[in-house]
PDB file of C-alpha atoms in Angstrom:
ATOM      1  CA  TYR A  14     171.422  -4.229 -36.504  1.00 98.00           C
ATOM      2  CA  PRO A  15     170.263  -1.828 -33.769  1.00 97.00           C
ATOM      3  CA  TRP A  16     172.818   0.668 -32.536  1.00 98.00           C
ATOM      4  CA  THR A  17     172.810   0.283 -28.765  1.00 95.00           C
ATOM      5  CA  ASN A  18     175.689   2.524 -27.688  1.00 94.00           C
ATOM      6  CA  TYR A  19     173.652   5.586 -26.816  1.00 88.00           C
ATOM      7  CA  SER A  20     176.734   7.658 -26.017  1.00 94.00           C
ATOM      8  CA  ILE A  21     177.188   7.905 -29.810  1.00 95.00           C
ATOM      9  CA  ASN A  22     174.321   9.130 -31.982  1.00 95.00           C
ATOM     10  CA  ASN A  23     174.600   6.511 -34.683  1.00 98.00           C
ATOM     11  CA  CYS A  24     171.673   4.951 -36.535  1.00 98.00           C
ATOM     12  CA  ASN A  25     170.256   1.453 -36.767  1.00 98.00           C
ATOM     13  CA  THR A  26     171.369  -0.440 -39.868  1.00 98.00           C
ATOM     14  CA  CYS A  27     169.328  -2.970 -41.829  1.00 98.00           C
ATOM     15  CA  LEU A  28     170.596  -5.783 -44.047  1.00 98.00           C
ATOM     16  CA  ILE A  29     168.244  -7.316 -46.607  1.00 97.00           C
ATOM     17  CA  GLY A  30     168.903 -10.442 -48.658  1.00 95.00           C
ATOM     18  CA  GLU A  31     170.094 -14.035 -48.676  1.00 90.00           C
ATOM     19  CA  LYS A  32     173.090 -14.494 -51.006  1.00 89.00           C
ATOM     20  CA  SER A  33     173.673 -10.887 -52.033  1.00 95.00           C
ATOM     21  CA  PHE A  34     172.691  -8.089 -49.719  1.00 97.00           C
ATOM     22  CA  ILE A  35     171.285  -4.578 -49.549  1.00 98.00           C
ATOM     23  CA  LEU A  36     172.567  -2.505 -46.661  1.00 98.00           C
ATOM     24  CA  VAL A  37     170.280   0.288 -45.508  1.00 98.00           C
ATOM     25  CA  ASP A  38     171.840   3.230 -43.641  1.00 98.00           C
ATOM     26  CA  PRO A  39     175.529   2.513 -42.961  1.00 98.00           C
ATOM     27  CA  GLY A  40     175.687   5.214 -40.294  1.00 98.00           C
ATOM     28  CA  LEU A  41     178.715   7.174 -39.193  1.00 98.00           C
ATOM     29  CA  ASP A  42     181.970   6.210 -40.832  1.00 96.00           C
ATOM     30  CA  PHE A  43     183.889   5.557 -37.614  1.00 96.00           C
ATOM     31  CA  CYS A  44     181.084   3.289 -36.338  1.00 98.00           C
ATOM     32  CA  LEU A  45     180.887   1.163 -39.473  1.00 98.00           C
ATOM     33  CA  ASN A  46     183.500  -1.413 -38.471  1.00 97.00           C
ATOM     34  CA  GLU A  47     181.463  -2.234 -35.379  1.00 97.00           C
ATOM     35  CA  VAL A  48     178.362  -2.779 -37.511  1.00 98.00           C
ATOM     36  CA  LEU A  49     180.267  -4.937 -40.007  1.00 98.00           C
ATOM     37  CA  SER A  50     181.664  -6.987 -37.124  1.00 98.00           C
ATOM     38  CA  GLU A  51     178.120  -7.790 -35.994  1.00 98.00           C
ATOM     39  CA  ILE A  52     177.229  -8.758 -39.555  1.00 98.00           C
ATOM     40  CA  ARG A  53     180.201 -11.148 -39.681  1.00 98.00           C
ATOM     41  CA  LYS A  54     179.058 -12.744 -36.415  1.00 98.00           C
ATOM     42  CA  ASP A  55     175.911 -13.780 -38.277  1.00 97.00           C
ATOM     43  CA  GLY A  56     178.048 -15.595 -40.845  1.00 96.00           C
ATOM     44  CA  ILE A  57     177.609 -12.951 -43.540  1.00 97.00           C
ATOM     45  CA  ASP A  58     180.543 -11.684 -45.543  1.00 97.00           C
ATOM     46  CA  PRO A  59     180.239  -7.891 -45.989  1.00 97.00           C
ATOM     47  CA  ASP A  60     181.724  -8.363 -49.454  1.00 96.00           C
ATOM     48  CA  GLN A  61     178.335  -9.816 -50.386  1.00 97.00           C
ATOM     49  CA  ILE A  62     176.800  -6.349 -50.004  1.00 98.00           C
ATOM     50  CA  ASN A  63     176.271  -4.983 -53.518  1.00 96.00           C
ATOM     51  CA  LEU A  64     173.883  -2.089 -52.894  1.00 97.00           C
ATOM     52  CA  VAL A  65     173.662   0.606 -50.228  1.00 98.00           C
ATOM     53  CA  ILE A  66     170.400   2.506 -49.720  1.00 98.00           C
ATOM     54  CA  THR A  67     170.158   5.518 -47.443  1.00 98.00           C
ATOM     55  CA  THR A  68     166.832   6.647 -46.024  1.00 98.00           C
ATOM     56  CA  HIS A  69     168.233  10.190 -45.866  1.00 98.00           C
ATOM     57  CA  SER A  70     171.539  12.046 -45.905  1.00 98.00           C
ATOM     58  CA  HIS A  71     172.056  13.152 -42.301  1.00 98.00           C
ATOM     59  CA  PRO A  72     175.578  12.237 -41.129  1.00 97.00           C
ATOM     60  CA  ASP A  73     174.481   9.589 -38.626  1.00 98.00           C
ATOM     61  CA  HIS A  74     172.877   7.648 -41.491  1.00 98.00           C
ATOM     62  CA  PHE A  75     174.966   8.598 -44.496  1.00 98.00           C
ATOM     63  CA  GLU A  76     178.611   9.317 -43.714  1.00 98.00           C
ATOM     64  CA  GLY A  77     179.578   5.631 -43.842  1.00 98.00           C
ATOM     65  CA  VAL A  78     178.723   5.390 -47.546  1.00 98.00           C
ATOM     66  CA  ARG A  79     182.318   6.504 -48.093  1.00 95.00           C
ATOM     67  CA  SER A  80     183.653   3.031 -47.385  1.00 95.00           C
ATOM     68  CA  PHE A  81     181.268   1.389 -49.846  1.00 97.00           C
ATOM     69  CA  VAL A  82     181.572   3.913 -52.652  1.00 93.00           C
ATOM     70  CA  ASN A  83     185.358   3.593 -52.482  1.00 91.00           C
ATOM     71  CA  LYS A  84     184.877  -0.118 -53.244  1.00 94.00           C
ATOM     72  CA  GLY A  85     182.597   0.603 -56.205  1.00 94.00           C
ATOM     73  CA  ILE A  86     179.414  -0.552 -54.465  1.00 97.00           C
ATOM     74  CA  LYS A  87     176.223   1.021 -55.804  1.00 96.00           C
ATOM     75  CA  LEU A  88     174.395   3.722 -53.848  1.00 98.00           C
ATOM     76  CA  SER A  89     170.743   4.742 -54.067  1.00 98.00           C
ATOM     77  CA  LEU A  90     168.779   7.512 -52.397  1.00 98.00           C
ATOM     78  CA  HIS A  91     165.948   9.857 -53.304  1.00 98.00           C
ATOM     79  CA  GLU A  92     166.644  12.595 -55.843  1.00 98.00           C
ATOM     80  CA  ASP A  93     165.323  15.302 -53.500  1.00 98.00           C
ATOM     81  CA  GLU A  94     167.754  14.168 -50.829  1.00 98.00           C
ATOM     82  CA  ASP A  95     170.666  14.251 -53.242  1.00 98.00           C
ATOM     83  CA  ALA A  96     169.718  17.814 -54.222  1.00 98.00           C
ATOM     84  CA  PHE A  97     169.424  18.804 -50.550  1.00 97.00           C
ATOM     85  CA  LEU A  98     172.815  17.309 -49.747  1.00 97.00           C
ATOM     86  CA  ARG A  99     174.532  19.027 -52.647  1.00 96.00           C
ATOM     87  CA  LYS A 100     173.020  22.389 -51.714  1.00 96.00           C
ATOM     88  CA  HIS A 101     173.142  22.317 -47.912  1.00 95.00           C
ATOM     89  CA  GLY A 102     175.378  19.382 -47.029  1.00 95.00           C
ATOM     90  CA  ASN A 103     178.639  21.230 -46.447  1.00 95.00           C
ATOM     91  CA  GLY A 104     177.080  23.683 -44.031  1.00 94.00           C
ATOM     92  CA  PHE A 105     175.002  21.028 -42.300  1.00 94.00           C
ATOM     93  CA  TYR A 106     177.850  18.534 -41.867  1.00 97.00           C
ATOM     94  CA  SER A 107     180.174  21.251 -40.593  1.00 96.00           C
ATOM     95  CA  MET A 108     177.793  21.725 -37.658  1.00 92.00           C
ATOM     96  CA  PHE A 109     178.972  18.287 -36.508  1.00 92.00           C
ATOM     97  CA  GLY A 110     182.629  18.871 -37.278  1.00 94.00           C
ATOM     98  CA  ILE A 111     182.750  16.513 -40.252  1.00 95.00           C
ATOM     99  CA  SER A 112     182.604  16.795 -44.036  1.00 96.00           C
ATOM    100  CA  VAL A 113     180.284  15.304 -46.638  1.00 97.00           C
ATOM    101  CA  PRO A 114     181.794  12.063 -47.953  1.00 96.00           C
ATOM    102  CA  SER A 115     182.538  11.711 -51.640  1.00 94.00           C
ATOM    103  CA  TYR A 116     179.741   9.696 -53.228  1.00 96.00           C
ATOM    104  CA  ARG A 117     178.184   8.784 -56.547  1.00 94.00           C
ATOM    105  CA  VAL A 118     174.508   7.861 -56.906  1.00 96.00           C
ATOM    106  CA  GLU A 119     173.929   4.817 -59.086  1.00 93.00           C
ATOM    107  CA  SER A 120     170.163   5.293 -59.251  1.00 95.00           C
ATOM    108  CA  TYR A 121     167.478   7.338 -57.559  1.00 98.00           C
ATOM    109  CA  LEU A 122     164.762   5.810 -55.417  1.00 97.00           C
ATOM    110  CA  THR A 123     161.291   6.653 -56.677  1.00 97.00           C
ATOM    111  CA  GLU A 124     157.826   6.014 -55.304  1.00 97.00           C
ATOM    112  CA  GLY A 125     156.381   2.597 -55.981  1.00 97.00           C
ATOM    113  CA  ALA A 126     157.220  -1.084 -56.077  1.00 97.00           C
ATOM    114  CA  CYS A 127     160.669  -2.190 -57.154  1.00 94.00           C
ATOM    115  CA  GLU A 128     162.946  -5.196 -56.981  1.00 93.00           C
ATOM    116  CA  PHE A 129     166.580  -5.349 -55.879  1.00 91.00           C
ATOM    117  CA  ASN A 130     168.480  -8.648 -55.630  1.00 88.00           C
ATOM    118  CA  ASN A 131     165.162 -10.494 -56.119  1.00 90.00           C
ATOM    119  CA  ILE A 132     163.769  -8.697 -53.062  1.00 93.00           C
ATOM    120  CA  VAL A 133     160.462  -6.941 -53.673  1.00 95.00           C
ATOM    121  CA  MET A 134     159.977  -3.705 -51.765  1.00 97.00           C
ATOM    122  CA  GLU A 135     157.863  -0.596 -51.924  1.00 98.00           C
ATOM    123  CA  ILE A 136     159.463   2.841 -51.786  1.00 98.00           C
ATOM    124  CA  TYR A 137     157.631   5.668 -50.024  1.00 98.00           C
ATOM    125  CA  HIS A 138     158.822   9.261 -50.238  1.00 98.00           C
ATOM    126  CA  THR A 139     158.298  10.412 -46.652  1.00 98.00           C
ATOM    127  CA  PRO A 140     159.598  13.982 -46.252  1.00 98.00           C
ATOM    128  CA  GLY A 141     159.415  16.008 -43.069  1.00 98.00           C
ATOM    129  CA  HIS A 142     162.572  15.050 -41.224  1.00 98.00           C
ATOM    130  CA  SER A 143     164.463  15.824 -44.426  1.00 98.00           C
ATOM    131  CA  PRO A 144     163.227  16.711 -47.928  1.00 98.00           C
ATOM    132  CA  GLY A 145     164.090  13.393 -49.549  1.00 98.00           C
ATOM    133  CA  SER A 146     163.551  10.931 -46.727  1.00 98.00           C
ATOM    134  CA  VAL A 147     162.306   7.531 -47.863  1.00 98.00           C
ATOM    135  CA  SER A 148     160.762   4.585 -46.071  1.00 98.00           C
ATOM    136  CA  LEU A 149     161.053   1.019 -47.349  1.00 98.00           C
ATOM    137  CA  TYR A 150     158.243  -1.510 -46.972  1.00 98.00           C
ATOM    138  CA  LEU A 151     158.833  -5.222 -47.534  1.00 98.00           C
ATOM    139  CA  PRO A 152     155.370  -6.702 -48.179  1.00 97.00           C
ATOM    140  CA  ASP A 153     156.440 -10.356 -47.843  1.00 96.00           C
ATOM    141  CA  SER A 154     157.658  -9.870 -44.265  1.00 97.00           C
ATOM    142  CA  LYS A 155     155.404  -6.899 -43.403  1.00 98.00           C
ATOM    143  CA  ALA A 156     158.525  -4.989 -42.351  1.00 98.00           C
ATOM    144  CA  LEU A 157     158.765  -1.206 -42.526  1.00 98.00           C
ATOM    145  CA  ILE A 158     162.166   0.495 -42.507  1.00 99.00           C
ATOM    146  CA  ALA A 159     161.122   3.989 -41.484  1.00 98.00           C
ATOM    147  CA  GLY A 160     164.398   5.899 -41.162  1.00 98.00           C
ATOM    148  CA  ASP A 161     163.869   8.900 -38.902  1.00 98.00           C
ATOM    149  CA  VAL A 162     160.210   9.437 -39.770  1.00 98.00           C
ATOM    150  CA  ILE A 163     158.870   7.569 -36.739  1.00 98.00           C
ATOM    151  CA  PHE A 164     160.388   5.741 -33.775  1.00 98.00           C
ATOM    152  CA  GLN A 165     159.054   3.791 -30.869  1.00 98.00           C
ATOM    153  CA  ALA A 166     157.172   6.522 -29.002  1.00 98.00           C
ATOM    154  CA  GLY A 167     158.856   9.301 -30.965  1.00 98.00           C
ATOM    155  CA  VAL A 168     159.299  11.098 -34.268  1.00 98.00           C
ATOM    156  CA  GLY A 169     162.136  12.597 -36.263  1.00 98.00           C
ATOM    157  CA  ARG A 170     163.026  16.168 -35.403  1.00 97.00           C
ATOM    158  CA  THR A 171     161.986  18.914 -37.799  1.00 97.00           C
ATOM    159  CA  ASP A 172     164.268  21.759 -36.687  1.00 96.00           C
ATOM    160  CA  PHE A 173     167.165  20.762 -38.933  1.00 95.00           C
ATOM    161  CA  PRO A 174     167.507  22.414 -42.379  1.00 94.00           C
ATOM    162  CA  GLY A 175     164.847  21.014 -44.682  1.00 96.00           C
ATOM    163  CA  GLY A 176     162.604  19.854 -41.837  1.00 97.00           C
ATOM    164  CA  ASN A 177     158.856  20.382 -42.092  1.00 98.00           C
ATOM    165  CA  GLY A 178     156.346  19.373 -39.424  1.00 98.00           C
ATOM    166  CA  ARG A 179     153.320  19.416 -41.711  1.00 98.00           C
ATOM    167  CA  LEU A 180     155.013  17.079 -44.171  1.00 98.00           C
ATOM    168  CA  LEU A 181     156.234  14.808 -41.387  1.00 98.00           C
ATOM    169  CA  LYS A 182     152.698  14.297 -40.091  1.00 98.00           C
ATOM    170  CA  LYS A 183     151.502  13.569 -43.619  1.00 98.00           C
ATOM    171  CA  SER A 184     154.295  11.028 -44.060  1.00 98.00           C
ATOM    172  CA  ILE A 185     153.491   9.320 -40.757  1.00 98.00           C
ATOM    173  CA  ASP A 186     149.815   9.103 -41.716  1.00 98.00           C
ATOM    174  CA  ARG A 187     150.758   7.382 -44.983  1.00 98.00           C
ATOM    175  CA  LEU A 188     152.920   4.817 -43.208  1.00 98.00           C
ATOM    176  CA  ALA A 189     150.204   4.166 -40.627  1.00 98.00           C
ATOM    177  CA  GLU A 190     148.020   2.751 -43.389  1.00 98.00           C
ATOM    178  CA  LEU A 191     150.448  -0.072 -44.163  1.00 98.00           C
ATOM    179  CA  ASP A 192     150.017  -3.601 -42.806  1.00 98.00           C
ATOM    180  CA  THR A 193     153.156  -3.553 -40.653  1.00 98.00           C
ATOM    181  CA  ALA A 194     154.244  -6.303 -38.283  1.00 98.00           C
ATOM    182  CA  TYR A 195     157.821  -5.050 -37.842  1.00 98.00           C
ATOM    183  CA  LEU A 196     158.561  -1.350 -37.489  1.00 98.00           C
ATOM    184  CA  LEU A 197     162.316  -0.849 -37.925  1.00 98.00           C
ATOM    185  CA  PRO A 198     163.109   2.765 -37.006  1.00 98.00           C
ATOM    186  CA  GLY A 199     166.330   4.640 -37.618  1.00 98.00           C
ATOM    187  CA  HIS A 200     167.070   4.858 -33.887  1.00 98.00           C
ATOM    188  CA  GLY A 201     165.984   3.045 -30.767  1.00 97.00           C
ATOM    189  CA  ASP A 202     164.012  -0.136 -30.256  1.00 97.00           C
ATOM    190  CA  LEU A 203     162.112  -2.093 -32.862  1.00 98.00           C
ATOM    191  CA  VAL A 204     158.326  -2.293 -32.603  1.00 98.00           C
ATOM    192  CA  ILE A 205     157.218  -5.874 -33.209  1.00 98.00           C
ATOM    193  CA  GLY A 206     153.656  -7.071 -33.695  1.00 98.00           C
ATOM    194  CA  ARG A 207     150.778  -5.526 -35.632  1.00 98.00           C
ATOM    195  CA  ASP A 208     148.935  -4.412 -32.512  1.00 98.00           C
ATOM    196  CA  ARG A 209     152.018  -2.770 -31.004  1.00 98.00           C
ATOM    197  CA  VAL A 210     152.797  -1.029 -34.293  1.00 98.00           C
ATOM    198  CA  LYS A 211     149.224   0.245 -34.543  1.00 98.00           C
ATOM    199  CA  ARG A 212     149.261   1.506 -30.952  1.00 98.00           C
ATOM    200  CA  ASN A 213     152.589   3.241 -31.593  1.00 98.00           C
ATOM    201  CA  PHE A 214     151.146   5.149 -34.562  1.00 98.00           C
ATOM    202  CA  GLU A 215     148.113   6.098 -32.466  1.00 98.00           C
ATOM    203  CA  TYR A 216     150.346   7.272 -29.632  1.00 98.00           C
ATOM    204  CA  ILE A 217     152.365   9.433 -32.001  1.00 98.00           C
ATOM    205  CA  ALA A 218     149.230  11.076 -33.382  1.00 98.00           C
ATOM    206  CA  ASP A 219     147.818  11.703 -29.907  1.00 98.00           C
ATOM    207  CA  VAL A 220     150.984  12.961 -28.231  1.00 97.00           C
ATOM    208  CA  TYR A 221     153.177  14.507 -30.920  1.00 97.00           C
ATOM    209  CA  TYR A 222     150.922  15.929 -33.629  1.00 97.00           C
ATOM    210  CA  GLY A 223     150.063  18.986 -31.565  1.00 95.00           C
ATOM    211  CA  MET A 224     153.749  19.757 -31.092  1.00 94.00           C
ATOM    212  CA  ILE A 225     155.096  19.158 -34.607  1.00 93.00           C
TER     213      ILE A 225
END
């Protein structure tokens, strides 16, 4: 569910599943109803969402977990990101005039293959934009949910607290090795097709690596 209102810096949201669903990156709390409305248009009841995963804890990806946690829906993120949020979250969120939502982590995401709701995915710890950023790879569909690691013709910024350009380049290089037909970034347009995905990674290395 791409966020297309560029006057508001909200993230793209992904929904994974068939009968029960994983929602990845709910976004800003006040934008969530618009996202859920689009989900309903596809004939999906948001009450079928039983797990929320966040690629990282920046407000435009994470603040909306409040609505799910209040309903008792499970939340997963990387342990390093949870530690970052608990240490720096209040100061970071206050920069945007909002507060860290109350949340409870059901389980931490760790490197490697896992299965949620009968969906097989691979978890990659991809720091650089934030310390505990993760990317999710679905091998059956060759889809990569990259969060704010890499976009179409762009990369996640590294000047926020916890950002690290060296680690971001390392993370991008790891993701470039995957057999990806669908690159689903945290913001902006999707990159569809193996050749286009490959060219996008090459463009990033050529244009951005000298500046990160």
